């Protein structure tokens, strides 16, 4: 159903490749764009690619990309009718979503209530249990204070268990407990860390899975009660909880196995009245899926789903925000072939220290099935202020073997000089036999790096 | 207590809200390198906030006044006709964002030499909007 446009100008409250990605989607839909930037980014070519760019503050993210007031002033100044938060920064900030809406603008993402619910891990798990989404064994309630009660919960779950901060995320605020003897001290330490880091001492406890894979399901929901899932991704190749390589679909997961999980995610979205795009993250072990969290925003790795499903996820976000009804039903969603994304980071491939400086030469790979999402060019100055992601190499093939081979070729021809990047590490990783076979777990890369360091 | 950043829009918003809530007409805060003056007129509905952002060069040299926040630049108060009032002598222009009008000052013992942007131009944080020189 076509509805009257709610906005014709979008302010992009982000930077780098995702800002450019949103500009592209807006342009293809005839929407004007405003990019906000910090002093460090004000002379970047990508900022000038928008119809308008507004410098909103100093280089430090806290004074610019995390400064909600400055962003809202820029929206008012530029006449933007909507705000796209991208990923990171304020994208999962319920107060920002609320402030945007209260300013009379459209927040291109879920409402504040949905963000707040999913940001609280206990509330999120409770909502998922209610919707029939499979969760990690453990109560969907806050851990009590009484030592005996804590011991009883751990005993019922079975060791090893993991103690997590309710307000945590991104791999922070959690502790694995292997034996009962370590339980109470671990709980006390995690509670104190949670109080300091997340402002709440609330904890919860779950079964610790020892060799899981990280599988996620992409959903897309409109404001009229319609929702679909766009297939699944495997993001198990991680270092310190940061994804390095992502692929779609997850290798070795049959449609029959994941189909009910995808359907449960859709049901959960409808139940909580979710709008926009979102990602349900699961641990997968021994044929079972266990919900860990929902990301209420666009993911860095959304392109692999775009390549397999043929759906432009950013454009869909914009259409949903305009109030349009989804143009597809679940039966229309078909995923074809295999896609892989490599995150190209400005960092030393051995020490992983960030590498700032000027890119002196850049030649991007080209060819069938190859896409590069990047905001950098020769002469671009990589700033020390922000995340080290400078490009995403996305490769699509008829099957995983073809996608892997194309990725190897693309990595070999990817030339970037002037700063250190993780390209050498990625080239080595794609020659690894076990990775090529598929189905490696979330600990594989860390082990591989240790072995590589010893060799 | 950490030092307030007087050109941070969030700080200006919070201070304005606090003044309105307290029924106070205005406040002036001065640091070594920044000054902020907020005056509330008409029961706080039309806040006039005045920033003295001085990051200027040594006395005796010309210097640039940079925009302390993003806004639409006006060399004079756009809400006043030329005969209805004048701006303070050391005001080099105004930044307008919706109902907010932010006078931008030349700084102590400085006067306007020339504007560097046209009226109604949208400027960003840090953009040079005027060149100033020492008062004779």
Coordinates of C-alpha atoms in Angstrom, one line a residue:
Chain A
X1 CA 0.0 0.0 0.0
X2 CA 1.4 3.3 -1.0
X3 CA 1.1 6.0 1.6
X4 CA 1.8 9.7 1.6
X5 CA 5.5 10.3 2.2
X6 CA 6.3 11.3 5.8
X7 CA 9.6 12.8 4.8
X8 CA 11.7 13.8 1.8
X9 CA 15.0 14.5 3.5
X10 CA 16.9 12.2 5.7
X11 CA 19.6 13.2 8.2
X12 CA 22.2 10.5 8.6
X13 CA 23.5 10.4 12.2
X14 CA 26.6 8.4 11.5
X15 CA 29.8 8.4 9.6
X16 CA 32.0 6.4 7.3
X17 CA 30.8 3.5 5.1
X18 CA 27.4 3.3 6.6
X19 CA 26.7 7.0 6.1
X20 CA 27.6 6.5 2.4
X21 CA 25.5 3.3 2.2
X22 CA 22.4 5.2 3.5
X23 CA 23.1 8.1 1.1
X24 CA 23.1 5.7 -1.8
X25 CA 19.8 4.1 -0.7
X26 CA 18.1 7.5 -0.2
X27 CA 19.3 8.7 -3.6
X28 CA 18.0 5.7 -5.3
X29 CA 14.6 6.4 -3.7
X30 CA 14.7 10.1 -4.6
X31 CA 15.2 11.3 -1.0
X32 CA 17.5 14.2 -0.1
X33 CA 20.3 13.6 2.4
X34 CA 22.0 15.4 5.1
X35 CA 25.2 14.0 6.7
X36 CA 26.3 15.2 10.0
X37 CA 30.1 15.1 10.6
X38 CA 32.7 15.9 13.2
X39 CA 35.7 18.1 12.6
X40 CA 37.8 15.0 11.8
X41 CA 35.4 14.1 9.0
X42 CA 34.4 17.5 7.7
X43 CA 36.7 17.3 4.7
X44 CA 36.0 13.7 3.8
X45 CA 34.7 13.1 0.3
X46 CA 32.0 10.9 1.6
X47 CA 30.5 13.7 3.7
X48 CA 30.4 15.9 0.6
X49 CA 28.5 13.1 -1.3
X50 CA 25.3 14.0 0.5
X51 CA 23.1 16.8 -0.6
X52 CA 24.2 18.7 2.5
X53 CA 26.7 18.1 5.3
X54 CA 26.7 19.8 8.6
X55 CA 29.7 19.7 11.0
X56 CA 28.2 19.4 14.5
X57 CA 31.1 19.2 16.8
X58 CA 34.7 18.3 17.6
X59 CA 36.3 15.0 16.6
X60 CA 35.6 13.2 19.8
X61 CA 32.5 11.1 19.3
X62 CA 31.0 12.2 22.6
X63 CA 30.9 15.8 21.3
X64 CA 29.6 14.9 17.8
X65 CA 28.2 11.6 16.8
X66 CA 27.0 10.8 20.3
X67 CA 25.7 14.3 20.9
X68 CA 21.9 13.9 20.5
X69 CA 21.2 17.6 21.0
X70 CA 23.7 18.7 18.3
X71 CA 22.2 16.1 15.9
X72 CA 18.7 17.3 16.6
X73 CA 19.7 20.9 16.0
X74 CA 21.3 19.9 12.7
X75 CA 18.1 18.1 11.7
X76 CA 16.0 21.2 12.5
X77 CA 18.6 23.5 10.7
X78 CA 18.6 21.3 7.6
X79 CA 14.9 20.7 7.5
X80 CA 15.3 16.9 7.6
X81 CA 12.1 15.0 8.3
X82 CA 13.8 11.8 9.4
X83 CA 16.9 10.5 11.2
X84 CA 18.8 7.4 10.1
X85 CA 21.1 6.3 13.0
X86 CA 23.1 3.7 11.0
X87 CA 24.8 1.3 13.4
X88 CA 26.8 2.0 16.6
X89 CA 26.7 5.5 18.1
X90 CA 23.1 6.3 19.0
X91 CA 21.4 3.6 16.9
X92 CA 20.3 1.6 19.9
X93 CA 19.7 4.5 22.3
X94 CA 16.1 4.5 23.4
X95 CA 16.3 8.0 24.6
X96 CA 17.6 9.2 21.2
X97 CA 14.8 7.4 19.4
X98 CA 12.3 9.0 21.7
X99 CA 13.9 12.5 21.4
X100 CA 13.8 12.3 17.6
X101 CA 10.1 11.4 17.6
X102 CA 9.3 14.1 20.2
X103 CA 11.0 16.6 17.9
X104 CA 8.4 15.7 15.3
X105 CA 10.8 13.7 13.2
X106 CA 10.7 10.1 12.1
X107 CA 13.3 7.8 13.7
X108 CA 14.3 5.2 11.1
X109 CA 14.3 2.3 13.5
X110 CA 12.2 0.8 16.2
X111 CA 10.4 2.9 18.9
X112 CA 12.0 3.7 22.2
X113 CA 10.1 1.0 24.1
X114 CA 11.3 -1.8 21.8
X115 CA 14.9 -0.6 22.0
X116 CA 14.7 -0.4 25.8
X117 CA 13.1 -3.9 26.1
X118 CA 15.8 -5.5 23.9
X119 CA 18.6 -3.5 25.6
X120 CA 17.7 -5.1 28.9
X121 CA 18.8 -8.7 28.5
X122 CA 16.5 -10.1 31.1
X123 CA 13.4 -8.3 29.6
X124 CA 14.5 -9.4 26.1
X125 CA 14.9 -13.0 27.2
X126 CA 11.5 -12.9 28.9
X127 CA 9.9 -11.5 25.7
X128 CA 11.5 -14.2 23.6
X129 CA 10.4 -17.0 25.9
X130 CA 6.9 -15.7 25.8
X131 CA 7.0 -15.7 22.0
X132 CA 8.4 -19.2 21.7
X133 CA 11.9 -18.3 20.6
X134 CA 14.4 -20.9 21.9
X135 CA 16.6 -19.5 24.7
X136 CA 19.7 -20.6 26.5
X137 CA 18.8 -22.8 29.6
X138 CA 18.4 -20.6 32.6
X139 CA 15.7 -18.4 34.3
X140 CA 14.5 -15.3 32.5
X141 CA 14.7 -13.4 35.8
X142 CA 17.2 -11.4 37.7
X143 CA 19.7 -13.4 39.8
X144 CA 18.7 -13.2 43.4
X145 CA 21.0 -11.9 46.2
X146 CA 20.8 -15.0 48.5
X147 CA 23.8 -17.3 48.1
X148 CA 21.7 -20.4 48.5
X149 CA 19.3 -19.4 45.8
X150 CA 22.2 -18.6 43.4
X151 CA 23.7 -22.0 44.1
X152 CA 20.4 -23.7 43.5
X153 CA 19.9 -22.0 40.1
X154 CA 23.4 -22.9 38.9
X155 CA 22.8 -26.5 40.1
X156 CA 19.6 -26.7 38.1
X157 CA 21.2 -25.3 35.0
X158 CA 24.3 -27.5 35.3
X159 CA 27.9 -26.4 35.2
X160 CA 29.5 -24.6 33.4
X161 CA 27.3 -21.6 33.7
X162 CA 27.8 -18.0 32.6
X163 CA 26.9 -15.0 34.7
X164 CA 25.9 -11.9 32.6
X165 CA 25.1 -8.3 33.3
X166 CA 21.5 -7.5 32.4
X167 CA 22.6 -4.2 30.9
X168 CA 25.7 -5.6 29.2
X169 CA 26.4 -6.5 25.6
X170 CA 29.2 -6.7 23.1
X171 CA 31.0 -9.3 25.1
X172 CA 31.4 -7.1 28.2
X173 CA 30.0 -7.9 31.7
X174 CA 30.1 -11.6 31.7
X175 CA 32.0 -14.4 33.5
X176 CA 32.1 -18.1 33.0
X177 CA 31.9 -20.3 36.1
X178 CA 33.2 -23.9 35.7
X179 CA 32.8 -25.1 39.3
X180 CA 30.5 -24.4 42.3
X181 CA 33.6 -23.3 44.3
X182 CA 34.0 -20.2 42.1
X183 CA 30.4 -19.3 41.8
X184 CA 29.7 -16.8 44.6
X185 CA 33.0 -14.9 44.0
X186 CA 32.3 -14.7 40.3
X187 CA 28.8 -13.4 40.9
X188 CA 30.1 -10.7 43.3
X189 CA 32.8 -9.6 40.8
X190 CA 30.4 -9.5 37.9
X191 CA 27.8 -7.6 39.9
X192 CA 30.3 -4.9 40.8
X193 CA 31.5 -4.6 37.2
X194 CA 27.9 -4.4 36.0
X195 CA 27.1 -1.7 38.5
X196 CA 30.1 0.4 37.4
X197 CA 29.9 -0.2 33.7
X198 CA 26.2 -0.4 33.0
X199 CA 24.7 1.5 35.9
X200 CA 22.7 -1.5 37.2
X201 CA 24.0 -4.4 39.2
X202 CA 21.3 -6.7 37.8
X203 CA 22.7 -10.1 36.6
X204 CA 21.3 -13.3 35.1
X205 CA 22.6 -16.8 34.7
X206 CA 22.6 -19.2 31.8
X207 CA 24.1 -22.4 30.7
X208 CA 27.5 -21.8 29.2
X209 CA 27.8 -23.4 25.7
X210 CA 31.3 -24.6 25.1
X211 CA 31.6 -24.8 21.3
X212 CA 28.8 -22.8 19.8
X213 CA 28.5 -21.1 16.5
X214 CA 27.1 -17.6 16.2
X215 CA 24.0 -17.7 13.9
X216 CA 21.7 -14.8 13.3
X217 CA 18.4 -14.2 11.7
X218 CA 17.5 -10.9 9.9
X219 CA 13.9 -9.7 10.3
X220 CA 12.0 -6.9 8.6
X221 CA 8.8 -5.5 10.0
X222 CA 6.4 -2.8 9.0
X223 CA 4.0 -0.7 11.1
X224 CA 0.9 -2.6 9.9
X225 CA 1.7 -5.9 11.6
X226 CA 3.6 -7.6 8.8
X227 CA 7.0 -9.2 9.3
X228 CA 9.3 -11.5 7.4
X229 CA 12.7 -13.0 8.0
X230 CA 15.3 -12.8 5.3
X231 CA 17.4 -15.8 5.9
X232 CA 20.3 -16.5 8.3
X233 CA 24.0 -15.6 8.7
X234 CA 26.9 -17.2 10.4
X235 CA 29.2 -14.7 12.2
X236 CA 31.3 -17.2 14.2
X237 CA 34.6 -15.9 12.9
X238 CA 35.2 -13.5 15.8
X239 CA 38.1 -12.0 17.7
X240 CA 37.3 -10.7 21.2
X241 CA 33.6 -10.7 20.3
X242 CA 34.2 -8.6 17.3
X243 CA 33.1 -10.2 14.0
X244 CA 35.8 -10.5 11.3
X245 CA 34.1 -12.5 8.6
X246 CA 30.3 -13.1 8.1
X247 CA 28.5 -15.3 5.7
X248 CA 25.0 -16.1 4.5
X249 CA 23.5 -18.6 4.7
X250 CA 25.1 -20.3 7.7
X251 CA 26.9 -23.4 6.4
X252 CA 25.4 -26.8 7.2
X253 CA 22.1 -25.5 8.6
X254 CA 19.1 -27.0 6.9
X255 CA 16.0 -25.1 6.1
X256 CA 14.0 -27.6 8.0
X257 CA 16.1 -27.0 11.1
X258 CA 16.1 -23.2 11.1
X259 CA 12.7 -22.6 9.5
X260 CA 10.8 -22.9 12.8
X261 CA 13.3 -20.6 14.5
X262 CA 12.9 -17.9 11.8
X263 CA 9.1 -18.3 12.2
X264 CA 9.4 -17.8 15.9
X265 CA 11.4 -14.6 15.4
X266 CA 8.7 -13.3 13.1
X267 CA 6.1 -14.2 15.7
X268 CA 8.1 -12.4 18.4
X269 CA 8.3 -9.3 16.3
X270 CA 4.6 -9.3 15.8
X271 CA 4.0 -9.9 19.5
X272 CA 6.0 -6.9 20.6
X273 CA 4.9 -4.7 17.8
X274 CA 8.4 -4.3 16.4
X275 CA 9.0 -2.0 13.4
X276 CA 12.0 -1.8 11.0
X277 CA 14.9 -4.1 10.7
X278 CA 16.4 -6.2 13.5
X279 CA 18.6 -9.2 14.1
X280 CA 18.0 -12.1 16.4
X281 CA 21.4 -13.5 17.5
X282 CA 21.7 -17.1 18.5
X283 CA 24.3 -19.5 19.8
X284 CA 24.0 -22.8 17.9
X285 CA 25.4 -26.0 19.4
X286 CA 24.5 -29.7 18.8
X287 CA 21.5 -28.9 16.6
X288 CA 20.0 -26.5 19.1
X289 CA 19.5 -22.7 18.8
X290 CA 19.7 -20.5 21.8
X291 CA 18.7 -16.8 21.7
X292 CA 21.3 -14.4 23.1
X293 CA 20.2 -11.0 22.1
X294 CA 18.3 -8.9 19.5
X295 CA 20.0 -6.0 17.8
X296 CA 17.4 -3.3 17.1
X297 CA 19.3 -1.7 14.2
X298 CA 20.9 -2.3 10.9
X299 CA 23.9 -4.6 11.2
X300 CA 27.4 -4.1 9.8
X301 CA 26.9 -7.5 8.0
X302 CA 23.6 -6.7 6.4
X303 CA 25.1 -6.8 2.9
X304 CA 25.5 -10.6 2.9
X305 CA 21.8 -11.0 3.4
X306 CA 21.1 -8.4 0.7
X307 CA 23.3 -10.4 -1.7
X308 CA 21.5 -13.7 -1.1
X309 CA 17.9 -12.4 -0.6
X310 CA 18.1 -9.7 -3.3
X311 CA 16.4 -7.3 -0.8
X312 CA 17.9 -3.9 -0.3
X313 CA 17.6 -3.8 3.4
X314 CA 18.3 -0.1 3.8
X315 CA 15.7 0.9 1.3
X316 CA 13.2 -1.4 3.1
X317 CA 14.1 0.5 6.3
X318 CA 13.2 3.8 4.6
X319 CA 10.0 2.4 3.2
X320 CA 8.8 1.1 6.6
X321 CA 9.7 4.5 8.1
X322 CA 7.5 6.2 5.4
X323 CA 4.7 4.0 6.7
X324 CA 4.5 1.7 3.7
X325 CA 3.3 -1.8 3.9
X326 CA 5.9 -4.5 3.3
X327 CA 6.0 -5.3 -0.4
X328 CA 6.8 -9.0 0.2
X329 CA 5.4 -12.0 2.1
X330 CA 7.4 -14.8 3.6
X331 CA 6.8 -17.0 0.6
X332 CA 8.3 -14.3 -1.6
X333 CA 11.6 -14.5 0.3
X334 CA 14.1 -16.8 -1.5
X335 CA 17.8 -16.8 -0.8
X336 CA 20.1 -17.7 -3.6
X337 CA 23.8 -18.7 -3.6
X338 CA 26.3 -17.8 -0.8
X339 CA 27.7 -14.5 0.3
X340 CA 30.7 -13.6 2.4
X341 CA 31.7 -10.3 4.0
X342 CA 35.2 -9.5 5.2
X343 CA 35.7 -6.5 7.4
X344 CA 38.7 -4.5 6.3
X345 CA 40.1 -2.8 9.4
X346 CA 42.8 -0.2 9.7
X347 CA 44.9 -2.2 12.2
X348 CA 48.1 -4.1 12.4
X349 CA 47.5 -7.7 11.3
X350 CA 49.7 -9.1 14.0
X351 CA 49.1 -6.9 17.1
X352 CA 45.6 -5.5 16.1
X353 CA 46.7 -2.1 17.2
X354 CA 44.7 0.6 15.3
X355 CA 46.5 2.2 12.4
X356 CA 45.8 5.8 11.7
X357 CA 47.3 7.8 8.8
X358 CA 46.8 8.6 5.1
X359 CA 45.9 6.0 2.5
X360 CA 48.5 6.6 -0.2
X361 CA 47.2 4.1 -2.8
X362 CA 43.9 2.3 -3.1
X363 CA 42.8 -0.2 -5.8
X364 CA 39.5 -2.0 -5.0
X365 CA 38.8 -5.5 -6.4
X366 CA 36.3 -5.7 -9.2
X367 CA 34.6 -8.6 -10.9
X368 CA 31.5 -10.7 -11.0
X369 CA 29.8 -11.0 -7.6
X370 CA 32.2 -8.5 -5.9
X371 CA 31.0 -5.5 -4.0
X372 CA 33.0 -3.1 -1.8
X373 CA 31.2 -0.8 0.6
X374 CA 33.7 1.9 1.7
X375 CA 34.0 5.6 2.3
X376 CA 37.8 5.7 1.8
X377 CA 39.8 6.7 -1.2
X378 CA 43.5 7.4 -2.0
X379 CA 44.5 10.4 0.1
X380 CA 41.9 9.7 2.8
X381 CA 43.1 10.2 6.3
X382 CA 42.1 7.5 8.7
X383 CA 41.3 9.1 12.0
X384 CA 42.3 7.7 15.3
X385 CA 39.0 8.8 16.9
X386 CA 36.7 6.1 15.6
X387 CA 36.2 2.4 14.8
X388 CA 38.9 1.0 12.6
X389 CA 36.5 -0.4 10.0
X390 CA 37.4 1.2 6.7
X391 CA 35.8 -1.1 4.1
X392 CA 33.6 -4.2 3.7
X393 CA 34.4 -6.7 0.9
X394 CA 31.2 -8.5 0.0
X395 CA 31.4 -11.5 -2.4
X396 CA 28.6 -13.5 -3.8
X397 CA 28.8 -16.9 -5.5
X398 CA 26.6 -19.7 -6.7
X399 CA 27.7 -21.7 -3.6
X400 CA 30.1 -21.4 -0.7
X401 CA 33.0 -22.9 -2.6
X402 CA 32.6 -20.3 -5.4
X403 CA 32.1 -17.5 -2.9
X404 CA 35.3 -18.5 -1.0
X405 CA 37.3 -18.7 -4.2
X406 CA 36.1 -15.3 -5.3
X407 CA 36.9 -13.9 -1.9
X408 CA 40.5 -15.2 -2.2
X409 CA 40.9 -13.6 -5.6
X410 CA 39.3 -10.3 -4.4
X411 CA 41.6 -10.2 -1.3
X412 CA 44.6 -10.9 -3.5
X413 CA 43.8 -7.9 -5.7
X414 CA 42.8 -5.5 -2.9
X415 CA 45.6 -3.0 -2.8
X416 CA 45.7 -0.4 0.1
X417 CA 48.9 1.4 1.0
X418 CA 50.0 3.9 3.6
X419 CA 48.5 2.3 6.7
X420 CA 48.4 -1.2 8.1
X421 CA 45.3 -3.3 7.6
X422 CA 44.1 -6.8 8.4
X423 CA 44.2 -7.7 4.7
X424 CA 47.2 -10.0 5.2
X425 CA 45.5 -11.8 8.0
X426 CA 42.3 -12.3 6.0
X427 CA 44.3 -13.7 3.0
X428 CA 45.8 -16.3 5.4
X429 CA 42.5 -17.1 7.0
X430 CA 40.9 -17.8 3.7
X431 CA 43.6 -20.4 3.0
X432 CA 42.8 -22.2 6.2
X433 CA 41.4 -25.7 5.6
X434 CA 39.0 -25.8 8.5
X435 CA 37.5 -22.5 7.7
X436 CA 37.1 -23.5 4.1
X437 CA 35.3 -26.6 5.3
X438 CA 32.9 -24.5 7.2
X439 CA 31.0 -24.8 10.6
X440 CA 33.9 -23.5 12.8
X441 CA 32.8 -22.3 16.2
X442 CA 33.1 -18.8 17.8
X443 CA 36.4 -19.8 19.5
X444 CA 38.1 -21.0 16.3
X445 CA 39.7 -17.7 15.2
X446 CA 41.2 -17.0 18.6
X447 CA 42.8 -20.5 18.6
X448 CA 43.9 -20.1 15.1
X449 CA 45.6 -16.8 15.9
X450 CA 47.4 -18.3 18.9
X451 CA 48.7 -21.2 16.7
X452 CA 49.7 -18.7 14.1
X453 CA 51.6 -16.6 16.6
X454 CA 53.5 -19.7 17.8
X455 CA 54.4 -21.0 14.3
Chain B
X1 CA 33.6 18.8 39.3
X2 CA 34.5 18.8 35.6
X3 CA 34.6 22.0 33.7
X4 CA 31.5 22.8 31.7
X5 CA 32.0 23.1 27.9
X6 CA 30.1 26.3 27.3
X7 CA 29.8 25.7 23.5
X8 CA 28.3 22.3 23.8
X9 CA 24.7 22.5 22.6
X10 CA 23.6 20.0 25.3
X11 CA 25.1 22.2 28.0
X12 CA 23.3 25.3 26.6
X13 CA 20.0 23.3 26.4
X14 CA 20.4 22.0 30.0
X15 CA 21.3 25.4 31.4
X16 CA 18.4 27.1 29.6
X17 CA 16.0 24.5 30.8
X18 CA 17.3 24.9 34.4
X19 CA 16.9 28.7 34.3
X20 CA 13.3 28.3 32.9
X21 CA 12.5 25.8 35.6
X22 CA 13.9 28.1 38.3
X23 CA 12.2 31.2 37.0
X24 CA 15.6 32.9 36.6
X25 CA 16.0 35.6 34.0
X26 CA 19.5 34.9 33.0
X27 CA 23.0 33.8 33.8
X28 CA 26.5 34.5 32.8
X29 CA 29.4 32.1 33.2
X30 CA 33.0 32.9 32.5
X31 CA 35.9 30.5 32.1
X32 CA 39.4 31.5 31.2
X33 CA 38.7 30.8 27.5
X34 CA 34.9 30.8 27.2
X35 CA 32.0 32.8 28.3
X36 CA 28.3 32.0 28.1
X37 CA 25.5 34.4 28.7
X38 CA 21.9 33.2 28.6
X39 CA 19.1 35.8 28.9
X40 CA 15.5 34.7 29.0
X41 CA 12.9 37.1 27.8
X42 CA 9.1 36.8 27.7
X43 CA 8.9 34.2 30.5
X44 CA 11.6 32.2 28.9
X45 CA 9.8 31.5 25.6
X46 CA 12.4 33.3 23.5
X47 CA 15.7 32.5 24.9
X48 CA 18.5 34.6 23.8
X49 CA 21.8 32.9 24.4
X50 CA 25.0 34.6 23.9
X51 CA 28.3 32.9 23.6
X52 CA 31.7 34.4 23.8
X53 CA 33.8 31.9 22.1
X54 CA 37.1 33.3 22.0
X55 CA 39.8 30.9 20.6
X56 CA 41.5 33.8 19.1
X57 CA 45.1 34.7 18.4
X58 CA 47.3 37.0 20.4
X59 CA 46.4 40.6 20.9
X60 CA 47.4 42.7 18.0
X61 CA 46.8 40.2 15.3
X62 CA 43.7 39.6 13.2
X63 CA 41.9 36.5 14.1
X64 CA 38.9 34.4 13.0
X65 CA 35.7 33.8 15.0
X66 CA 34.5 30.3 14.4
X67 CA 30.9 29.1 14.7
X68 CA 30.4 27.5 18.2
X69 CA 27.7 25.3 16.8
X70 CA 25.9 24.6 13.5
X71 CA 23.4 27.3 12.6
X72 CA 22.1 29.7 10.0
X73 CA 24.4 32.7 9.9
X74 CA 23.0 36.2 10.1
X75 CA 25.2 39.3 10.4
X76 CA 22.5 41.1 12.4
X77 CA 19.5 39.9 14.5
X78 CA 17.1 38.7 11.8
X79 CA 14.1 39.3 14.0
X80 CA 14.7 43.0 14.3
X81 CA 14.3 45.6 11.6
X82 CA 17.3 47.9 11.1
X83 CA 15.6 50.8 13.0
X84 CA 14.2 48.8 15.9
X85 CA 17.4 48.1 17.6
X86 CA 21.1 47.4 17.3
X87 CA 23.3 44.6 18.3
X88 CA 26.0 45.0 20.9
X89 CA 29.2 46.5 19.3
X90 CA 31.2 43.4 19.8
X91 CA 28.6 41.0 18.3
X92 CA 29.9 39.8 15.0
X93 CA 26.7 37.9 14.0
X94 CA 24.1 35.5 15.0
X95 CA 23.4 31.8 14.5
X96 CA 19.8 30.8 14.1
X97 CA 18.4 27.3 14.6
X98 CA 14.6 27.3 14.7
X99 CA 13.7 29.5 17.7
X100 CA 17.2 29.6 19.0
X101 CA 19.2 32.7 18.2
X102 CA 22.8 32.7 19.3
X103 CA 24.8 36.0 19.3
X104 CA 28.4 35.4 18.5
X105 CA 30.9 37.8 20.0
X106 CA 34.2 39.1 18.8
X107 CA 35.8 38.7 22.2
X108 CA 37.5 41.1 24.5
X109 CA 38.9 44.2 22.8
X110 CA 38.2 43.0 19.3
X111 CA 36.1 44.4 16.5
X112 CA 34.7 43.1 13.3
X113 CA 36.9 43.4 10.3
X114 CA 34.7 41.5 7.8
X115 CA 32.2 38.7 7.6
X116 CA 33.3 35.6 5.8
X117 CA 29.9 34.1 5.0
X118 CA 26.8 35.4 3.3
X119 CA 23.6 36.0 5.3
X120 CA 21.4 32.9 5.6
X121 CA 24.3 30.5 5.0
X122 CA 24.2 27.3 7.0
X123 CA 27.5 27.0 8.8
X124 CA 28.9 24.1 10.7
X125 CA 30.7 23.8 14.0
X126 CA 34.1 25.4 13.7
X127 CA 33.5 27.2 10.4
X128 CA 35.1 30.7 10.3
X129 CA 32.3 33.2 10.1
X130 CA 34.1 36.5 10.7
X131 CA 37.5 38.1 10.8
X132 CA 38.2 40.4 13.7
X133 CA 41.0 42.8 14.6
X134 CA 42.1 44.6 17.8
X135 CA 40.2 47.7 18.7
X136 CA 42.1 50.8 18.0

